[in-house]
Amino acid sequence: CLHKTSTMTPRISLLLYLFILQFSAISVVCFVETGWSRSSSFRQHPSLRQTADANEDSSSSPIEDEAREQRNLRFAGVGRLFSSTADQDDTDIPPHLQVVDRLTQATVVVVGLGGVGSWAAEALCRSGIGNLVLIDLDDICISNTNRQLHAMTSTIGNMKIDAMAQRFRDINPNCNISLIHDFVSPDNVDEILTSIPNLTACLDATDGAKGKCALIAACARYQIPIVTCGGSAGRIDPCAFVCEDLTRVGGDPLLTRCRKNLRKFHGFEAGVPAYALKKKLCKPPRKWNIQAVISTEPQKELPNGAGSSSLRRCDGALGTGVFVTGTSGFVAAGQIVSMIASGKLIIPRNFKGNLPTSSKKPAEKPIFALEQ
């Protein structure tokens, strides 16, 4: 082209040069714009949820991107555990990160932070649950050392949920942790549960029949999935734990008493005599869809005179071991995580006679705020 322009008049040559320069400038601009657009789309993290009508101008901040990347590094292993390549859908989000998203968006309340609940709560935190609500009003005692996660020389005298919250923030800084310094009872259970926004599931690790019964009944009333734990004292075999429907478990005095009270005071469906089931004279009762963690190991007998001592005991007369209480908590937490990860929550059945036992009205506003 330059060779041909040498034979043209100076005016024509100048016009041709200007045309070539303008065309080159347009080409460079188009290339830069196209390349930048593709580069931006590639850098966007695949775990970000996108909708078809999302605003094209909206984008996450660098801080949010970094937090999401750290979250995925921490909990992608849990996501891969509950997913496979066959689960890939039409979105650009890998299946294992979809599981992580579900866990992050979940809100789980743990009631009772003792020998069972402390281990269960940590298992939930280390599994990527994004919102944890811890309920307890007990402090850490030196005799808790043999079975409770938070019991250390430096924490004796502290509130259990305060020590756990500090620990969990170090495990996952992005976990929203809320604390309720109280014991669950028939008088406050409705107020507490209705004040927790978007509650996904409840893990019951209480050791009192009255509060446990009230909590189970309230979860059935408000259709909140619940996993309840039986007693762990007086047992030494960590391999004896199972998770079954509350109507199917036996040999646990605490859960047996709760089951009777649920039928007596909350209108739960009546059971079937054990001898009738054994002789197959009738069908088993319908499940309540309330998961219960129990040990099939028979509980040891109470020592003679154990109930007559005036000495304050934090661990009871039967004795306990961390390898048993921790296993119970892990089994319960595993059931919660499995339900959330698979998206298959087990909703408890409710019954007509299951009415609030408290005279107080449910709270209109949350009694606490989620903390970052």
Short mmCIF file of C-alpha atoms in Angstrom, two decimals:
data_model
loop_
_atom_site.label_atom_id
_atom_site.label_comp_id
_atom_site.label_asym_id
_atom_site.label_seq_id
_atom_site.Cartn_x
_atom_site.Cartn_y
_atom_site.Cartn_z
CA CYS A 1 0.00 0.00 0.00
CA LEU A 2 2.87 2.33 0.82
CA HIS A 3 4.49 1.51 -2.53
CA LYS A 4 1.32 2.49 -4.38
CA THR A 5 0.89 5.71 -2.45
CA SER A 6 4.34 6.88 -3.56
CA THR A 7 3.02 7.42 -7.13
CA MET A 8 -0.08 9.29 -5.97
CA THR A 9 -0.45 13.00 -5.47
CA PRO A 10 0.51 14.35 -2.02
CA ARG A 11 -3.14 15.16 -1.15
CA ILE A 12 -4.39 11.65 -1.95
CA SER A 13 -1.47 10.09 -0.07
CA LEU A 14 -2.27 12.16 3.03
CA LEU A 15 -5.92 11.11 3.00
CA LEU A 16 -4.94 7.47 2.64
CA TYR A 17 -2.50 7.71 5.56
CA LEU A 18 -5.21 9.23 7.79
CA PHE A 19 -7.63 6.44 6.84
CA ILE A 20 -5.06 3.76 7.73
CA LEU A 21 -4.30 5.36 11.11
CA GLN A 22 -8.01 5.67 12.01
CA PHE A 23 -8.70 2.04 11.07
CA SER A 24 -5.74 0.86 13.18
CA ALA A 25 -6.91 2.84 16.21
CA ILE A 26 -10.44 1.37 15.99
CA SER A 27 -9.02 -2.17 15.77
CA VAL A 28 -6.85 -1.67 18.85
CA VAL A 29 -9.80 -0.32 20.90
CA CYS A 30 -12.04 -3.24 19.91
CA PHE A 31 -9.34 -5.75 20.81
CA VAL A 32 -8.71 -4.18 24.21
CA GLU A 33 -12.41 -3.99 25.08
CA THR A 34 -13.07 -7.58 23.98
CA GLY A 35 -10.02 -8.93 25.76
CA TRP A 36 -10.85 -7.08 29.03
CA SER A 37 -14.42 -8.35 28.98
CA ARG A 38 -13.29 -11.95 28.60
CA SER A 39 -10.63 -11.50 31.26
CA SER A 40 -13.15 -10.13 33.78
CA SER A 41 -15.52 -13.03 33.17
CA PHE A 42 -12.73 -15.53 33.67
CA ARG A 43 -11.57 -14.03 36.94
CA GLN A 44 -15.03 -14.21 38.51
CA HIS A 45 -15.06 -17.00 41.11
CA PRO A 46 -17.15 -19.99 39.99
CA SER A 47 -18.83 -20.32 43.39
CA LEU A 48 -20.57 -16.96 43.08
CA ARG A 49 -24.29 -17.42 42.64
CA GLN A 50 -25.65 -15.73 39.53
CA THR A 51 -29.24 -15.28 38.35
CA ALA A 52 -30.44 -14.70 34.83
CA ASP A 53 -31.72 -11.23 35.68
CA ALA A 54 -28.65 -10.17 37.67
CA ASN A 55 -27.34 -6.69 37.08
CA GLU A 56 -24.31 -6.83 34.82
CA ASP A 57 -22.72 -3.90 36.62
CA SER A 58 -22.90 -5.59 40.05
CA SER A 59 -19.73 -7.26 41.26
CA SER A 60 -18.32 -8.41 44.57
CA SER A 61 -15.61 -6.45 46.29
CA PRO A 62 -12.04 -7.78 46.57
CA ILE A 63 -12.64 -8.34 50.30
CA GLU A 64 -15.68 -10.52 49.59
CA ASP A 65 -13.78 -12.47 46.95
CA GLU A 66 -10.94 -13.12 49.38
CA ALA A 67 -13.35 -14.22 52.13
CA ARG A 68 -15.11 -16.61 49.72
CA GLU A 69 -11.79 -18.04 48.55
CA GLN A 70 -10.69 -18.66 52.14
CA ARG A 71 -14.06 -20.25 52.91
CA ASN A 72 -13.69 -22.64 49.99
CA LEU A 73 -10.14 -23.52 51.02
CA ARG A 74 -11.37 -24.34 54.52
CA PHE A 75 -14.49 -26.35 53.69
CA ALA A 76 -14.22 -27.63 50.10
CA GLY A 77 -13.25 -31.01 51.55
CA VAL A 78 -16.64 -31.25 53.27
CA GLY A 79 -18.33 -30.31 50.01
CA ARG A 80 -16.52 -33.03 48.08
CA LEU A 81 -17.53 -35.55 50.74
CA PHE A 82 -21.23 -34.91 50.06
CA SER A 83 -21.11 -34.44 46.27
CA SER A 84 -20.02 -36.09 43.05
CA THR A 85 -19.45 -35.07 39.45
CA ALA A 86 -22.85 -36.55 38.59
CA ASP A 87 -24.47 -33.77 40.63
CA GLN A 88 -23.34 -31.04 38.20
CA ASP A 89 -26.29 -28.92 37.04
CA ASP A 90 -26.68 -26.13 34.50
CA THR A 91 -24.89 -23.56 36.68
CA ASP A 92 -21.17 -22.85 36.61
CA ILE A 93 -20.86 -23.68 40.31
CA PRO A 94 -19.09 -27.01 40.98
CA PRO A 95 -21.21 -29.49 42.97
CA HIS A 96 -18.91 -29.48 46.00
CA LEU A 97 -19.09 -25.68 46.25
CA GLN A 98 -22.89 -25.85 46.03
CA VAL A 99 -22.74 -28.01 49.15
CA VAL A 100 -20.47 -25.47 50.82
CA ASP A 101 -22.97 -22.74 49.92
CA ARG A 102 -25.80 -24.67 51.58
CA LEU A 103 -23.75 -25.16 54.73
CA THR A 104 -22.76 -21.48 54.79
CA GLN A 105 -26.36 -20.33 54.49
CA ALA A 106 -27.62 -22.66 57.24
CA THR A 107 -28.45 -21.61 60.79
CA VAL A 108 -28.09 -24.28 63.48
CA VAL A 109 -28.82 -23.88 67.17
CA VAL A 110 -26.94 -26.02 69.71
CA VAL A 111 -28.64 -26.30 73.08
CA GLY A 112 -26.32 -27.42 75.87
CA LEU A 113 -22.53 -27.01 75.57
CA GLY A 114 -21.39 -29.78 77.87
CA GLY A 115 -19.72 -33.13 77.25
CA VAL A 116 -21.82 -33.80 74.15
CA GLY A 117 -22.77 -30.33 72.91
CA SER A 118 -19.28 -28.82 72.99
CA TRP A 119 -17.92 -31.48 70.60
CA ALA A 120 -21.03 -31.33 68.41
CA ALA A 121 -20.83 -27.54 68.11
CA GLU A 122 -17.17 -27.64 67.07
CA ALA A 123 -17.93 -30.33 64.50
CA LEU A 124 -20.60 -28.06 63.02
CA CYS A 125 -18.22 -25.09 62.95
CA ARG A 126 -15.48 -27.15 61.29
CA SER A 127 -18.00 -28.40 58.72
CA GLY A 128 -18.71 -24.88 57.46
CA ILE A 129 -22.05 -24.07 59.10
CA GLY A 130 -22.31 -20.33 58.54
CA ASN A 131 -24.57 -19.36 61.45
CA LEU A 132 -24.33 -20.95 64.90
CA VAL A 133 -26.52 -20.14 67.90
CA LEU A 134 -25.16 -21.42 71.23
CA ILE A 135 -27.50 -21.71 74.23
CA ASP A 136 -26.27 -22.42 77.76
CA LEU A 137 -26.03 -20.70 81.13
CA ASP A 138 -23.38 -22.85 82.77
CA ASP A 139 -19.78 -22.00 83.59
CA ILE A 140 -16.71 -24.18 83.14
CA CYS A 141 -15.84 -26.33 86.13
CA ILE A 142 -12.55 -28.11 86.77
CA SER A 143 -14.40 -31.44 86.89
CA ASN A 144 -15.50 -30.86 83.26
CA THR A 145 -11.94 -31.59 82.12
CA ASN A 146 -12.53 -35.30 81.51
CA ARG A 147 -15.16 -34.81 78.80
CA GLN A 148 -15.82 -31.21 77.71
CA LEU A 149 -13.94 -29.51 74.90
CA HIS A 150 -13.70 -26.04 76.41
CA ALA A 151 -12.48 -27.17 79.86
CA MET A 152 -8.86 -26.07 80.29
CA THR A 153 -6.89 -24.53 83.12
CA SER A 154 -7.10 -21.11 81.48
CA THR A 155 -10.90 -21.25 80.99
CA ILE A 156 -12.13 -22.50 84.37
CA GLY A 157 -14.79 -20.14 85.68
CA ASN A 158 -15.65 -18.72 82.24
CA MET A 159 -19.05 -19.15 80.66
CA LYS A 160 -19.12 -22.16 78.38
CA ILE A 161 -20.64 -20.44 75.37
CA ASP A 162 -18.26 -17.48 75.68
CA ALA A 163 -15.25 -19.80 75.57
CA MET A 164 -16.70 -21.70 72.62
CA ALA A 165 -17.51 -18.54 70.68
CA GLN A 166 -13.92 -17.32 71.03
CA ARG A 167 -12.65 -20.68 69.83
CA PHE A 168 -15.03 -20.80 66.86
CA ARG A 169 -14.11 -17.31 65.66
CA ASP A 170 -10.52 -18.51 65.48
CA ILE A 171 -11.57 -21.61 63.51
CA ASN A 172 -13.79 -19.76 61.03
CA PRO A 173 -13.71 -15.94 61.23
CA ASN A 174 -16.65 -15.74 58.80
CA CYS A 175 -19.00 -17.80 60.99
CA ASN A 176 -21.82 -15.77 62.54
CA ILE A 177 -21.98 -16.80 66.20
CA SER A 178 -24.87 -15.80 68.47
CA LEU A 179 -25.05 -16.47 72.19
CA ILE A 180 -28.07 -16.93 74.44
CA HIS A 181 -27.08 -17.07 78.11
CA ASP A 182 -30.00 -19.10 79.40
CA PHE A 183 -31.25 -22.60 80.08
CA VAL A 184 -34.06 -23.87 77.85
CA SER A 185 -37.23 -24.57 79.78
CA PRO A 186 -40.98 -24.91 79.08
CA ASP A 187 -41.32 -21.23 80.04
CA ASN A 188 -38.94 -19.80 77.43
CA VAL A 189 -38.53 -22.38 74.65
CA ASP A 190 -41.18 -20.83 72.38
CA GLU A 191 -39.77 -17.35 72.84
CA ILE A 192 -36.24 -18.52 72.06
CA LEU A 193 -37.02 -20.59 68.96
CA THR A 194 -39.32 -18.00 67.38
CA SER A 195 -36.70 -15.28 67.90
CA ILE A 196 -34.03 -17.04 65.83
CA PRO A 197 -34.38 -15.98 62.17
CA ASN A 198 -34.22 -18.57 59.39
CA LEU A 199 -33.51 -21.47 61.73
CA THR A 200 -32.45 -24.56 59.75
CA ALA A 201 -32.01 -27.22 62.43
CA CYS A 202 -31.61 -27.78 66.15
CA LEU A 203 -29.12 -30.00 67.98
CA ASP A 204 -30.30 -30.91 71.47
CA ALA A 205 -27.50 -31.83 73.89
CA THR A 206 -29.33 -31.09 77.13
CA ASP A 207 -29.29 -33.55 79.99
CA GLY A 208 -32.56 -32.70 81.76
CA ALA A 209 -35.79 -34.48 80.85
CA LYS A 210 -38.02 -31.45 81.42
CA GLY A 211 -36.11 -29.05 79.19
CA LYS A 212 -35.38 -31.72 76.59
CA CYS A 213 -39.05 -32.65 76.31
CA ALA A 214 -40.07 -29.00 75.95
CA LEU A 215 -37.43 -28.41 73.26
CA ILE A 216 -38.45 -31.46 71.21
CA ALA A 217 -42.13 -30.51 71.42
CA ALA A 218 -41.39 -26.92 70.36
CA CYS A 219 -39.32 -28.06 67.36
CA ALA A 220 -42.19 -30.29 66.26
CA ARG A 221 -44.60 -27.40 66.77
CA TYR A 222 -42.57 -25.04 64.56
CA GLN A 223 -41.45 -27.74 62.09
CA ILE A 224 -37.76 -27.38 62.92
CA PRO A 225 -35.59 -30.44 62.20
CA ILE A 226 -34.03 -31.68 65.43
CA VAL A 227 -31.46 -34.24 66.49
CA THR A 228 -31.59 -35.08 70.19
CA CYS A 229 -28.94 -36.90 72.21
CA GLY A 230 -29.53 -39.46 74.93
CA GLY A 231 -27.42 -40.05 78.01
CA SER A 232 -23.71 -40.89 77.87
CA ALA A 233 -22.94 -41.46 81.54
CA GLY A 234 -22.04 -44.93 82.74
CA ARG A 235 -20.95 -46.16 79.29
CA ILE A 236 -17.48 -46.95 77.94
CA ASP A 237 -18.02 -48.20 74.36
CA PRO A 238 -17.79 -45.39 71.77
CA CYS A 239 -18.73 -47.80 68.97
CA ALA A 240 -22.20 -48.47 70.39
CA PHE A 241 -23.87 -45.23 69.24
CA VAL A 242 -26.64 -45.23 66.66
CA CYS A 243 -29.03 -42.62 65.29
CA GLU A 244 -32.65 -43.70 64.97
CA ASP A 245 -36.12 -42.22 65.14
CA LEU A 246 -37.19 -41.43 68.70
CA THR A 247 -40.01 -43.97 68.41
CA ARG A 248 -37.51 -46.75 67.64
CA VAL A 249 -34.91 -46.30 70.37
CA GLY A 250 -34.81 -48.04 73.73
CA GLY A 251 -32.60 -48.64 76.71
CA ASP A 252 -31.99 -44.95 77.39
CA PRO A 253 -33.72 -43.73 80.60
CA LEU A 254 -33.53 -40.06 79.61
CA LEU A 255 -35.12 -40.49 76.17
CA THR A 256 -37.65 -43.01 77.48
CA ARG A 257 -38.88 -40.45 79.99
CA CYS A 258 -39.02 -37.75 77.31
CA ARG A 259 -41.03 -40.00 75.02
CA LYS A 260 -43.58 -40.70 77.76
CA ASN A 261 -43.90 -37.00 78.58
CA LEU A 262 -44.34 -36.09 74.91
CA ARG A 263 -47.28 -38.48 74.72
CA LYS A 264 -48.73 -37.45 78.05
CA PHE A 265 -48.40 -33.66 77.91
CA HIS A 266 -48.04 -32.80 74.21
CA GLY A 267 -50.42 -35.18 72.46
CA PHE A 268 -47.81 -37.20 70.61
CA GLU A 269 -49.03 -40.42 69.07
CA ALA A 270 -49.25 -43.38 71.45
CA GLY A 271 -46.77 -46.20 71.19
CA VAL A 272 -47.05 -49.96 71.00
CA PRO A 273 -46.23 -52.34 73.88
CA ALA A 274 -42.82 -53.94 73.54
CA TYR A 275 -44.18 -57.47 73.91
CA ALA A 276 -46.65 -56.88 71.06
CA LEU A 277 -43.85 -55.76 68.77
CA LYS A 278 -41.68 -58.69 69.79
CA LYS A 279 -44.42 -61.18 69.00
CA LYS A 280 -45.39 -59.23 65.84
CA LEU A 281 -48.94 -58.79 67.06
CA CYS A 282 -49.11 -55.30 65.57
CA LYS A 283 -47.22 -52.94 63.35
CA PRO A 284 -44.62 -50.51 64.72
CA PRO A 285 -45.92 -46.99 65.41
CA ARG A 286 -45.42 -44.31 62.82
CA LYS A 287 -42.16 -42.44 63.10
CA TRP A 288 -42.13 -38.97 64.63
CA ASN A 289 -39.28 -37.89 62.33
CA ILE A 290 -37.26 -36.88 65.38
CA GLN A 291 -33.71 -38.20 65.16
CA ALA A 292 -32.24 -39.55 68.41
CA VAL A 293 -28.62 -40.49 69.14
CA ILE A 294 -28.33 -43.24 71.74
CA SER A 295 -25.87 -45.85 72.93
CA THR A 296 -26.94 -49.47 72.65
CA GLU A 297 -24.57 -50.31 75.49
CA PRO A 298 -26.44 -50.97 78.77
CA GLN A 299 -25.83 -48.28 81.33
CA LYS A 300 -23.91 -49.32 84.44
CA GLU A 301 -25.81 -49.52 87.70
CA LEU A 302 -25.77 -46.61 90.09
CA PRO A 303 -23.39 -47.23 93.03
CA ASN A 304 -24.96 -47.80 96.44
CA GLY A 305 -25.46 -44.56 98.33
CA ALA A 306 -24.61 -42.42 95.32
CA GLY A 307 -27.79 -40.42 95.65
CA SER A 308 -27.35 -39.59 99.33
CA SER A 309 -24.17 -37.51 99.06
CA SER A 310 -24.43 -33.75 99.56
CA LEU A 311 -21.28 -33.14 97.48
CA ARG A 312 -21.96 -31.10 94.37
CA ARG A 313 -21.07 -33.16 91.31
CA CYS A 314 -20.60 -31.78 87.80
CA ASP A 315 -20.29 -35.17 86.16
CA GLY A 316 -22.72 -37.38 88.09
CA ALA A 317 -22.16 -40.56 90.04
CA LEU A 318 -21.94 -42.92 87.04
CA GLY A 319 -18.82 -41.38 85.53
CA THR A 320 -18.21 -40.25 81.96
CA GLY A 321 -15.44 -40.35 79.35
CA VAL A 322 -14.66 -37.99 76.49
CA PHE A 323 -14.42 -40.87 74.03
CA VAL A 324 -18.13 -41.55 74.69
CA THR A 325 -19.56 -38.04 75.03
CA GLY A 326 -17.52 -36.83 72.06
CA THR A 327 -18.76 -39.69 69.88
CA SER A 328 -22.37 -38.89 70.73
CA GLY A 329 -21.80 -35.26 69.75
CA PHE A 330 -20.06 -36.20 66.51
CA VAL A 331 -22.87 -38.57 65.49
CA ALA A 332 -25.46 -35.85 66.11
CA ALA A 333 -23.44 -33.23 64.22
CA GLY A 334 -22.91 -35.65 61.35
CA GLN A 335 -26.65 -36.13 61.05
CA ILE A 336 -27.23 -32.36 60.96
CA VAL A 337 -24.51 -31.76 58.36
CA SER A 338 -25.72 -34.64 56.21
CA MET A 339 -29.28 -33.28 56.14
CA ILE A 340 -28.16 -29.79 55.18
CA ALA A 341 -25.55 -30.90 52.64
CA SER A 342 -28.01 -33.17 50.84
CA GLY A 343 -30.85 -30.67 51.08
CA LYS A 344 -33.06 -33.35 52.66
CA LEU A 345 -34.16 -32.00 56.02
CA ILE A 346 -36.17 -34.36 58.20
CA ILE A 347 -39.18 -32.33 59.36
CA PRO A 348 -40.72 -33.60 62.63
CA ARG A 349 -44.37 -34.52 62.74
CA ASN A 350 -46.64 -32.34 64.81
CA PHE A 351 -49.78 -33.35 66.69
CA LYS A 352 -53.00 -31.52 67.60
CA GLY A 353 -52.32 -31.61 71.32
CA ASN A 354 -48.87 -30.08 70.99
CA LEU A 355 -49.58 -26.56 72.21
CA PRO A 356 -47.21 -23.99 73.71
CA THR A 357 -46.68 -24.65 77.42
CA SER A 358 -45.60 -21.10 78.21
CA SER A 359 -48.03 -18.30 78.98
CA LYS A 360 -45.64 -15.87 77.30
CA LYS A 361 -46.30 -14.83 73.73
CA PRO A 362 -43.62 -15.64 71.14
CA ALA A 363 -41.13 -12.84 70.73
CA GLU A 364 -42.02 -10.35 68.01
CA LYS A 365 -38.38 -9.33 67.61
CA PRO A 366 -35.19 -11.36 67.91
CA ILE A 367 -33.83 -11.40 71.45
CA PHE A 368 -30.33 -11.25 70.05
CA ALA A 369 -28.51 -10.04 66.96
CA LEU A 370 -26.27 -12.19 64.80
CA GLU A 371 -22.66 -11.22 65.37
CA GLN A 372 -20.00 -11.14 62.71
#
